[in-house]
Short mmCIF file of C-alpha atoms and ligand atoms in Angstrom, two decimals:
data_model
loop_
_atom_site.label_atom_id
_atom_site.label_comp_id
_atom_site.label_asym_id
_atom_site.label_seq_id
_atom_site.Cartn_x
_atom_site.Cartn_y
_atom_site.Cartn_z
CA MET A 554 -14.96 -5.48 -20.99
CA ALA A 555 -12.26 -3.51 -19.07
CA ASP A 556 -8.56 -3.19 -16.54
CA VAL A 557 -11.23 -2.64 -13.33
CA ILE A 558 -10.33 -1.11 -9.61
CA LEU A 559 -12.73 -3.28 -7.52
CA VAL A 560 -14.02 -1.11 -3.91
CA LEU A 561 -15.28 -2.96 -1.19
CA ASN A 562 -17.37 -2.10 2.01
CA ALA A 563 -17.21 -4.76 4.15
CA GLY A 564 -19.61 -4.91 7.54
CA SER A 565 -20.93 -7.79 10.20
CA SER A 566 -23.15 -9.66 6.92
CA SER A 567 -22.83 -7.42 3.43
CA ILE A 568 -19.68 -6.66 1.37
CA LYS A 569 -21.34 -3.32 -1.03
CA PHE A 570 -18.80 -3.62 -4.52
CA ARG A 571 -17.96 -1.32 -7.04
CA ALA A 572 -15.56 -1.62 -10.12
CA TYR A 573 -14.76 1.60 -11.89
CA ASP A 574 -13.19 1.39 -15.21
CA ALA A 575 -8.86 2.13 -14.46
CA GLY A 576 -7.84 3.07 -17.83
CA ARG A 577 -9.89 5.59 -17.93
CA GLN A 578 -8.93 8.38 -16.43
CA GLU A 579 -12.25 9.94 -15.31
CA LEU A 580 -12.54 6.09 -14.15
CA PRO A 581 -15.92 5.32 -14.78
CA LEU A 582 -18.80 2.60 -12.58
CA VAL A 583 -18.60 -0.54 -14.77
CA LEU A 584 -20.35 -1.92 -12.15
CA ARG A 585 -21.79 -1.77 -8.53
CA GLY A 586 -24.08 -4.50 -6.26
CA VAL A 587 -23.87 -5.77 -3.15
CA LEU A 588 -23.49 -9.50 -1.22
CA ASP A 589 -25.05 -9.13 1.62
CA GLY A 590 -26.81 -12.18 4.22
CA LEU A 591 -23.31 -13.66 4.78
CA TYR A 592 -23.51 -16.52 6.82
CA THR A 593 -27.41 -16.53 7.11
CA SER A 594 -28.66 -16.66 3.89
CA PRO A 595 -27.27 -14.82 1.32
CA ALA A 596 -27.89 -13.26 -1.86
CA PHE A 597 -26.28 -11.27 -4.72
CA HIS A 598 -27.21 -7.99 -6.29
CA ALA A 599 -25.42 -6.65 -9.46
CA TRP A 600 -25.95 -3.78 -11.41
CA ASP A 601 -23.88 -2.08 -14.75
CA GLY A 602 -22.42 1.65 -15.13
CA LYS A 603 -25.77 2.97 -16.31
CA GLY A 604 -28.20 0.81 -13.85
CA ALA A 605 -29.18 -1.43 -15.14
CA GLU A 606 -29.26 -5.44 -13.74
CA ILE A 607 -26.11 -7.49 -14.50
CA GLY A 608 -26.71 -10.64 -12.06
CA ASN A 609 -28.36 -12.04 -9.14
CA ALA A 610 -28.23 -15.31 -7.13
CA ARG A 611 -29.26 -16.93 -3.47
CA TRP A 612 -27.74 -19.25 -1.59
CA GLU A 613 -29.67 -22.17 0.65
CA GLY A 614 -27.86 -22.33 3.30
CA GLY A 615 -26.13 -20.13 4.23
CA GLU A 616 -24.20 -20.60 7.48
CA GLY A 617 -21.01 -21.65 5.29
CA PHE A 618 -21.53 -19.06 2.60
CA GLY A 619 -19.32 -15.71 4.41
CA HIS A 620 -17.11 -13.01 3.53
CA ALA A 621 -14.41 -15.52 2.10
CA GLU A 622 -16.91 -16.86 0.08
CA ALA A 623 -18.39 -13.70 -1.24
CA VAL A 624 -14.94 -12.60 -2.25
CA GLU A 625 -14.32 -15.46 -4.28
CA PHE A 626 -17.62 -15.17 -6.18
CA LEU A 627 -16.68 -11.69 -6.26
CA ALA A 628 -13.72 -12.29 -8.10
CA ARG A 629 -15.48 -14.96 -10.38
CA PHE A 630 -17.80 -12.93 -10.95
CA LEU A 631 -15.65 -10.43 -12.06
CA ARG A 632 -13.58 -12.78 -14.21
CA ASP A 633 -17.29 -13.96 -16.00
CA GLU A 634 -18.57 -10.22 -16.79
CA GLU A 635 -19.08 -9.20 -20.06
CA GLY A 636 -16.21 -10.97 -21.24
CA GLY A 637 -13.74 -10.77 -18.54
CA HIS A 638 -12.44 -7.78 -16.43
CA THR A 639 -9.14 -8.10 -14.81
CA LEU A 640 -8.58 -6.48 -11.32
CA VAL A 641 -5.44 -4.84 -10.93
CA ALA A 642 -6.22 -3.67 -7.47
CA VAL A 643 -8.81 -3.44 -4.46
CA GLY A 644 -9.66 -0.60 -2.04
CA HIS A 645 -11.27 -0.90 1.14
CA ARG A 646 -13.27 0.99 3.23
CA VAL A 647 -11.93 1.04 6.66
CA VAL A 648 -13.66 2.56 9.80
CA HIS A 649 -10.48 3.50 11.87
CA GLY A 650 -7.02 4.63 10.59
CA GLY A 651 -5.90 5.18 14.32
CA MET A 652 -3.16 7.58 14.88
CA ARG A 653 -0.72 6.17 12.33
CA TYR A 654 -2.44 7.26 9.24
CA ALA A 655 -3.29 10.24 8.15
CA GLY A 656 -3.85 9.33 4.06
CA PRO A 657 -4.32 5.76 2.99
CA ALA A 658 -2.48 3.45 2.69
CA ARG A 659 -0.70 0.31 0.88
CA VAL A 660 -2.38 -2.79 2.15
CA THR A 661 0.91 -5.58 3.12
CA PRO A 662 0.44 -8.18 6.49
CA ALA A 663 1.97 -5.44 8.79
CA VAL A 664 -0.16 -2.72 7.78
CA VAL A 665 -3.04 -5.37 8.41
CA ALA A 666 -1.65 -6.21 12.01
CA GLU A 667 -1.81 -2.65 13.08
CA LEU A 668 -5.75 -2.42 11.60
CA THR A 669 -6.46 -5.54 13.62
CA ALA A 670 -4.79 -4.20 16.71
CA LEU A 671 -7.26 -0.80 16.35
CA ARG A 672 -10.02 -3.36 16.54
CA PRO A 673 -11.43 -1.94 20.13
CA LEU A 674 -11.80 1.26 18.62
CA ALA A 675 -14.00 0.02 16.41
CA PRO A 676 -15.65 -3.14 17.46
CA LEU A 677 -18.58 -3.26 15.21
CA HIS A 678 -16.83 -2.50 11.88
CA GLN A 679 -13.14 -2.86 11.92
CA PRO A 680 -12.98 -6.63 11.86
CA HIS A 681 -15.27 -6.55 9.39
CA ASN A 682 -13.30 -3.90 7.09
CA LEU A 683 -10.32 -6.56 7.33
CA LYS A 684 -12.14 -9.59 6.58
CA PRO A 685 -11.41 -9.58 2.70
CA ILE A 686 -8.02 -7.45 3.50
CA GLN A 687 -6.93 -10.65 5.03
CA ILE A 688 -8.99 -13.48 2.40
CA LEU A 689 -7.27 -11.33 -0.63
CA LEU A 690 -3.18 -11.39 1.11
CA GLU A 691 -3.75 -14.88 1.65
CA ARG A 692 -5.33 -15.41 -1.88
CA ARG A 693 -3.40 -13.26 -3.95
CA PRO A 694 -0.96 -11.40 -2.18
CA ASP A 695 0.01 -10.09 -5.63
CA LEU A 696 -2.59 -7.80 -6.27
CA PRO A 697 -2.17 -4.47 -5.35
CA GLN A 698 -4.82 -3.89 -1.62
CA VAL A 699 -4.79 0.12 -0.59
CA ALA A 700 -7.33 0.46 2.88
CA CYS A 701 -8.41 3.92 2.60
CA PHE A 702 -9.29 5.43 6.21
CA ASP A 703 -12.75 7.27 7.19
CA THR A 704 -10.41 8.72 10.31
CA ALA A 705 -7.76 10.45 8.00
CA PHE A 706 -8.97 13.04 6.66
CA HIS A 707 -9.92 14.42 10.22
CA PHE A 708 -6.08 14.78 10.88
CA THR A 709 -5.58 17.82 10.17
CA GLN A 710 -6.99 18.71 13.32
CA ALA A 711 -5.93 20.60 15.81
CA GLN A 712 -4.73 18.28 18.89
CA HIS A 713 -7.04 21.15 20.88
CA ALA A 714 -9.87 20.29 18.57
CA ARG A 715 -8.90 15.95 19.57
CA ALA A 716 -8.07 15.93 22.64
CA PHE A 717 -10.87 15.87 25.43
CA ALA A 718 -10.21 17.48 28.84
CA LEU A 719 -9.18 13.76 30.36
CA PRO A 720 -5.66 13.08 32.48
CA ALA A 721 -3.18 13.50 29.47
CA ALA A 722 -1.75 9.71 30.42
CA ILE A 723 -5.31 7.99 28.54
CA THR A 724 -5.12 10.25 25.90
CA ASP A 725 -2.23 8.90 25.39
CA ARG A 726 -3.79 5.79 24.46
CA GLY A 727 -5.34 7.41 21.95
CA VAL A 728 -8.36 8.52 24.00
CA CYS A 729 -9.41 11.64 21.80
CA ARG A 730 -11.80 12.65 19.22
CA TYR A 731 -10.90 11.26 15.50
CA GLY A 732 -14.16 11.96 13.29
CA PHE A 733 -15.49 9.56 10.74
CA HIS A 734 -17.56 9.84 7.19
CA GLY A 735 -13.45 11.12 6.41
CA LEU A 736 -14.22 9.63 2.57
CA SER A 737 -16.98 11.80 2.22
CA TYR A 738 -16.04 15.37 2.54
CA GLU A 739 -12.78 14.35 1.00
CA TYR A 740 -14.58 14.08 -1.72
CA ILE A 741 -16.49 17.09 -0.94
CA ALA A 742 -13.90 19.47 -0.27
CA SER A 743 -12.60 17.89 -3.91
CA VAL A 744 -15.73 19.13 -5.56
CA LEU A 745 -16.38 22.21 -3.74
CA PRO A 746 -13.94 24.28 -6.38
CA ARG A 747 -16.00 23.85 -9.23
CA LEU A 748 -19.23 24.85 -6.97
CA ASP A 749 -18.39 27.94 -5.07
CA ARG A 750 -14.71 29.10 -4.98
CA ARG A 751 -15.86 30.83 -2.25
CA ALA A 752 -17.07 27.60 0.41
CA ALA A 753 -13.54 25.98 -1.19
CA GLN A 754 -11.09 28.62 0.59
CA GLY A 755 -13.41 30.34 3.14
CA ALA A 756 -15.01 28.28 6.27
CA THR A 757 -18.20 25.60 5.27
CA VAL A 758 -19.69 22.81 7.62
CA VAL A 759 -20.26 19.30 5.27
CA ALA A 760 -23.24 17.99 6.66
CA HIS A 761 -23.73 14.36 5.62
CA LEU A 762 -26.80 13.03 6.79
CA GLY A 763 -27.61 9.50 6.14
CA ASN A 764 -27.89 6.85 8.88
CA GLY A 765 -24.71 7.17 10.27
CA SER A 766 -25.05 11.72 10.05
CA SER A 767 -21.82 13.76 11.55
CA LEU A 768 -21.00 17.35 10.85
CA CYS A 769 -16.90 17.80 9.88
CA ALA A 770 -15.94 22.12 9.87
CA MET A 771 -13.24 22.41 6.96
CA THR A 772 -10.94 25.53 6.23
CA ALA A 773 -9.60 25.37 2.44
CA GLY A 774 -11.45 22.52 2.44
CA ARG A 775 -8.93 21.09 5.26
CA SER A 776 -10.45 19.14 8.78
CA VAL A 777 -11.43 21.32 11.72
CA ALA A 778 -14.07 20.31 13.76
CA SER A 779 -15.88 17.03 13.61
CA THR A 780 -19.42 16.76 14.81
CA MET A 781 -18.27 13.20 15.89
CA GLY A 782 -15.38 11.28 18.59
CA PHE A 783 -14.34 9.09 19.47
CA THR A 784 -16.66 6.38 17.79
CA ALA A 785 -19.17 6.65 15.30
CA VAL A 786 -22.04 7.03 18.30
CA ASP A 787 -21.67 10.73 19.20
CA GLY A 788 -22.33 14.09 17.93
CA LEU A 789 -25.92 13.57 15.96
CA PRO A 790 -28.91 11.63 16.53
CA MET A 791 -28.71 9.27 13.70
CA GLY A 792 -30.75 6.64 12.25
CA THR A 793 -30.79 3.80 15.47
CA ARG A 794 -27.43 5.57 17.57
CA SER A 795 -27.71 7.57 20.60
CA GLY A 796 -25.45 10.81 19.65
CA SER A 797 -24.29 12.46 22.48
CA LEU A 798 -25.23 11.39 25.48
CA ASP A 799 -24.17 12.90 29.31
CA PRO A 800 -20.99 10.12 30.12
CA GLY A 801 -23.40 10.72 33.34
CA VAL A 802 -26.15 9.23 31.64
CA ILE A 803 -24.44 5.96 30.82
CA LEU A 804 -23.12 5.16 34.51
CA TYR A 805 -26.47 5.52 35.43
CA LEU A 806 -27.61 2.70 33.07
CA MET A 807 -24.90 0.97 34.00
CA ASP A 808 -25.49 1.38 38.12
CA GLU A 809 -29.34 1.95 38.53
CA LEU A 810 -30.42 0.12 35.74
CA GLY A 811 -28.28 -2.53 35.51
CA MET A 812 -27.14 -2.92 32.32
CA ASP A 813 -24.21 -4.66 31.58
CA THR A 814 -21.41 -3.07 28.28
CA ARG A 815 -23.21 -5.44 26.12
CA ALA A 816 -26.98 -4.14 26.38
CA VAL A 817 -25.99 -0.10 27.06
CA GLU A 818 -23.88 -0.52 23.23
CA ASP A 819 -26.81 -2.25 22.23
CA LEU A 820 -29.05 0.20 23.04
CA ILE A 821 -26.44 3.15 21.45
CA TYR A 822 -26.27 2.17 19.07
CA ARG A 823 -29.06 -0.01 17.99
CA LYS A 824 -32.26 1.22 19.31
CA SER A 825 -31.64 5.11 19.81
CA GLY A 826 -31.87 7.86 17.50
CA LEU A 827 -34.81 8.35 15.34
CA LEU A 828 -35.82 4.80 15.80
CA GLY A 829 -35.58 4.89 19.65
CA VAL A 830 -37.34 8.43 20.03
CA SER A 831 -39.87 7.61 17.39
CA GLY A 832 -40.36 4.07 18.30
CA ILE A 833 -41.87 3.86 14.53
CA SER A 834 -38.84 3.56 12.15
CA SER A 835 -35.01 5.18 11.82
CA ASP A 836 -35.45 5.57 7.91
CA MET A 837 -36.09 9.26 7.13
CA ARG A 838 -38.96 8.20 4.38
CA GLU A 839 -41.23 6.71 6.77
CA LEU A 840 -41.10 9.83 9.45
CA LEU A 841 -41.40 12.41 6.68
CA ALA A 842 -44.90 10.51 5.70
CA SER A 843 -45.90 9.18 8.95
CA ASP A 844 -48.02 11.92 11.33
CA ASP A 845 -47.70 10.25 14.06
CA PRO A 846 -46.16 12.94 16.93
CA ARG A 847 -43.35 10.94 17.94
CA ALA A 848 -42.31 10.26 14.00
CA ARG A 849 -42.90 14.73 14.19
CA PHE A 850 -40.92 15.31 17.87
CA ALA A 851 -38.16 12.71 16.54
CA ILE A 852 -37.07 14.87 13.33
CA GLN A 853 -37.41 18.80 15.41
CA LEU A 854 -34.56 16.46 17.87
CA TYR A 855 -32.80 15.44 14.76
CA THR A 856 -32.85 19.60 13.20
CA TYR A 857 -33.14 20.76 16.72
CA ARG A 858 -29.20 18.99 17.41
CA ILE A 859 -27.93 19.80 13.75
CA GLY A 860 -28.27 23.66 14.85
CA ARG A 861 -26.87 23.60 17.88
CA GLU A 862 -24.00 21.13 16.62
CA LEU A 863 -24.06 23.80 13.86
CA GLY A 864 -23.54 27.06 15.66
CA SER A 865 -21.51 25.21 17.69
CA LEU A 866 -18.98 24.71 14.42
CA ALA A 867 -19.20 27.82 13.04
CA ALA A 868 -17.50 29.01 16.19
CA ALA A 869 -15.26 26.65 15.55
CA LEU A 870 -15.34 28.43 11.98
CA GLU A 871 -14.93 31.84 13.65
CA GLY A 872 -17.69 32.73 10.90
CA LEU A 873 -19.51 30.07 8.08
CA ASP A 874 -19.72 30.53 4.12
CA ALA A 875 -21.04 27.76 3.28
CA LEU A 876 -23.28 24.15 3.80
CA VAL A 877 -22.68 21.79 2.31
CA PHE A 878 -25.93 19.24 2.74
CA THR A 879 -24.68 15.37 1.02
CA ALA A 880 -25.69 11.42 1.57
CA GLY A 881 -29.33 9.69 2.11
CA ILE A 882 -30.86 12.54 4.16
CA GLY A 883 -28.67 15.41 3.04
CA GLU A 884 -29.57 14.99 -0.27
CA ASN A 885 -32.85 13.42 -0.59
CA ALA A 886 -35.10 15.18 2.32
CA ALA A 887 -36.08 18.23 1.29
CA PRO A 888 -37.88 18.92 4.55
CA ILE A 889 -34.82 18.22 6.89
CA ARG A 890 -32.88 20.82 4.88
CA GLN A 891 -35.35 23.60 4.72
CA GLN A 892 -35.60 22.90 9.52
CA VAL A 893 -31.93 23.11 9.40
CA CYS A 894 -31.93 26.09 7.56
CA GLU A 895 -34.81 28.01 9.54
CA ARG A 896 -33.03 27.17 12.52
CA ALA A 897 -29.48 28.67 11.10
CA ALA A 898 -31.69 31.61 9.65
CA TRP A 899 -29.80 33.73 12.93
CA LEU A 900 -25.94 32.72 11.54
CA GLY A 901 -27.52 33.98 7.77
CA VAL A 902 -28.55 31.90 5.82
CA GLU A 903 -31.49 31.72 3.81
CA ILE A 904 -33.09 28.91 1.64
CA ASP A 905 -34.62 29.43 -1.07
CA GLY A 906 -37.77 27.05 -0.91
CA GLY A 907 -38.29 26.15 -5.14
CA ARG A 908 -34.39 25.60 -5.14
CA ASN A 909 -34.31 23.15 -2.23
CA ALA A 910 -38.06 21.43 -3.81
CA HIS A 911 -35.82 21.02 -6.52
CA GLY A 912 -32.88 19.67 -4.74
CA GLY A 913 -30.22 22.03 -5.98
CA PRO A 914 -27.03 22.15 -6.39
CA ARG A 915 -27.57 25.61 -4.76
CA ILE A 916 -30.64 25.86 -2.34
CA SER A 917 -30.03 29.74 -0.35
CA SER A 918 -31.35 32.60 -2.30
CA GLU A 919 -29.65 35.33 -3.92
CA ALA A 920 -29.57 37.32 -0.11
CA SER A 921 -28.29 34.46 1.74
CA GLY A 922 -25.09 35.68 3.01
CA ILE A 923 -23.96 32.52 3.38
CA SER A 924 -24.64 29.70 0.54
CA VAL A 925 -25.79 26.73 1.11
CA TRP A 926 -25.20 23.47 -1.16
CA VAL A 927 -26.69 20.22 -1.57
CA VAL A 928 -23.83 17.46 -3.15
CA PRO A 929 -24.56 14.27 -4.37
CA THR A 930 -20.57 12.46 -2.28
CA ASP A 931 -19.56 9.87 -3.56
CA GLU A 932 -17.04 7.95 -0.66
CA GLU A 933 -16.66 4.99 -3.79
CA LEU A 934 -14.96 7.49 -5.82
CA MET A 935 -12.98 8.58 -3.76
CA ILE A 936 -10.91 5.07 -2.60
CA ALA A 937 -10.89 4.03 -6.54
CA LYS A 938 -9.17 8.05 -6.89
CA HIS A 939 -6.91 6.24 -3.97
CA THR A 940 -5.66 3.83 -4.25
CA ARG A 941 -4.81 4.46 -8.40
CA ALA A 942 -2.55 7.21 -6.86
CA ILE A 943 -1.82 4.26 -4.17
CA ALA A 944 -1.01 1.67 -6.29
CA PHE A 945 0.11 2.98 -9.63
CA GLY A 946 1.08 6.34 -8.96
CA GLY A 947 -0.35 10.07 -9.54
CA ASP A 948 -3.33 10.37 -11.23
CA ALA A 949 -2.47 8.64 -14.57
CA PRO A 950 -5.27 6.16 -16.25
CA VAL A 951 -4.27 2.52 -15.45
CA ARG A 952 -2.58 0.88 -18.21
CA THR A 953 -1.97 -3.09 -17.73
CA GLN A 954 -3.16 -4.70 -21.27
CA GLY A 955 -0.97 -3.48 -23.59
CA ASP A 956 -1.69 0.04 -26.04
CA ARG A 957 -5.93 0.12 -25.11
CA PRO A 958 -6.79 3.77 -25.38
P1 ADP B 1563 -26.27 5.01 4.97
O1 ADP B 1563 -24.98 6.02 6.85
O2 ADP B 1563 -26.71 3.64 5.53
O3 ADP B 1563 -25.21 4.94 3.38
P2 ADP B 1563 -27.60 6.84 3.19
O4 ADP B 1563 -26.98 8.01 3.31
O5 ADP B 1563 -28.02 6.13 2.60
O6 ADP B 1563 -27.04 6.03 5.07
O7 ADP B 1563 -28.81 7.59 3.97
C1 ADP B 1563 -30.26 7.23 4.24
C2 ADP B 1563 -30.68 7.52 4.76
O8 ADP B 1563 -31.30 8.42 3.78
C3 ADP B 1563 -32.05 6.76 5.48
O9 ADP B 1563 -33.03 7.57 6.39
C4 ADP B 1563 -33.13 7.45 5.15
O10 ADP B 1563 -34.69 7.94 5.05
C5 ADP B 1563 -32.40 8.44 3.89
N1 ADP B 1563 -33.69 9.04 2.59
C6 ADP B 1563 -33.03 8.20 1.14
N2 ADP B 1563 -33.50 8.59 0.82
C7 ADP B 1563 -34.43 9.44 1.10
C8 ADP B 1563 -35.78 10.31 0.14
N3 ADP B 1563 -36.11 10.43 -0.41
N4 ADP B 1563 -36.75 10.99 0.71
C9 ADP B 1563 -36.46 11.47 2.62
N5 ADP B 1563 -35.09 10.44 3.31
C10 ADP B 1563 -34.78 9.92 2.03
#
């Protein structure tokens, strides 16, 4: 039984959740899980903080079971679990904070209206991220809610790093580079001082390599540049996203192949990247296990593009002290780290094969001019910390049940 901060990451058909003990300074994980298959075949799965299964359920005839029902079910589950947890605040991952939000924001009806207006900037994510916020605002108006943005961390970038070379009238409408994965980068920046002072204070590129992949250049833990731009389809090739394209390709697809906007969207978000190039899978594990030449080519293209973008970010930083790998591929795929580091030898990177095989944390050799690290990310903990700070102030544990230690 605990006072918990609930962290929600809502997509179109799923809600991932984690609950943290708000009464303890270090916010230990109480439970985590997922509700997926919303509107079709809803299913629920939850584990405690140590990884033991604590619940699962399935519902038939799922059309009537959407975000509202999922949030309702989750609130009930928390209330009933282990003698009853008390929900003291909810933190939400929201992909876009637009031009206004340079940090997390306490949710009010006015904030929700502003975030809803940003829908055109992230049509595939923003509406779904906002659904649980709206539901809780209606049903539990007194429950503190905090929106945490993937864009906010990149607000420190200079204007010339954010602007496209477009007429000012278009830039002024908010058409600029926002950058994403900001909660992951912020978490990495927060733990770097404990690992490597030079990396924390100097020029570091963090490679968030997951289904979505991007690189972020940081100086002293602040974002200077990122490979993702106006949307999360820019930059590196990803699981199913194309990454950067010559804009002329889009015009060609529309003019010569007769594709409309939705067809192009489907192509560049869902049918490209590792999946499109390999024709096999978007999953790096499958590609690494395959001896099909198309799988090898997809990996080659992926690591080549990371190498090129790394060079570009090193130029933006005017030097490089450290490289950090994180997220599903970055944390687990030693062969990908190996290839990326070999392509970065010209920058002074030298990988230690044994350390890399063990997963680090440090995987560069003693002689390497640049330190290379593997650091597991924790975007949800970052959200929980922001939520505590915004909802209750400071870093202090939340005390709502009297004198509980
Ligand atoms: P998301 O962006 O959805 O959060 P993740 O960070 O979980 O994605 O990363 C998913 C990717 O990580 C997939 O391509 C998956 O294959 C890859 N991955 C996870 N574990 C391993 C592993 N042991 N070896 C190689 N790739 C892995």
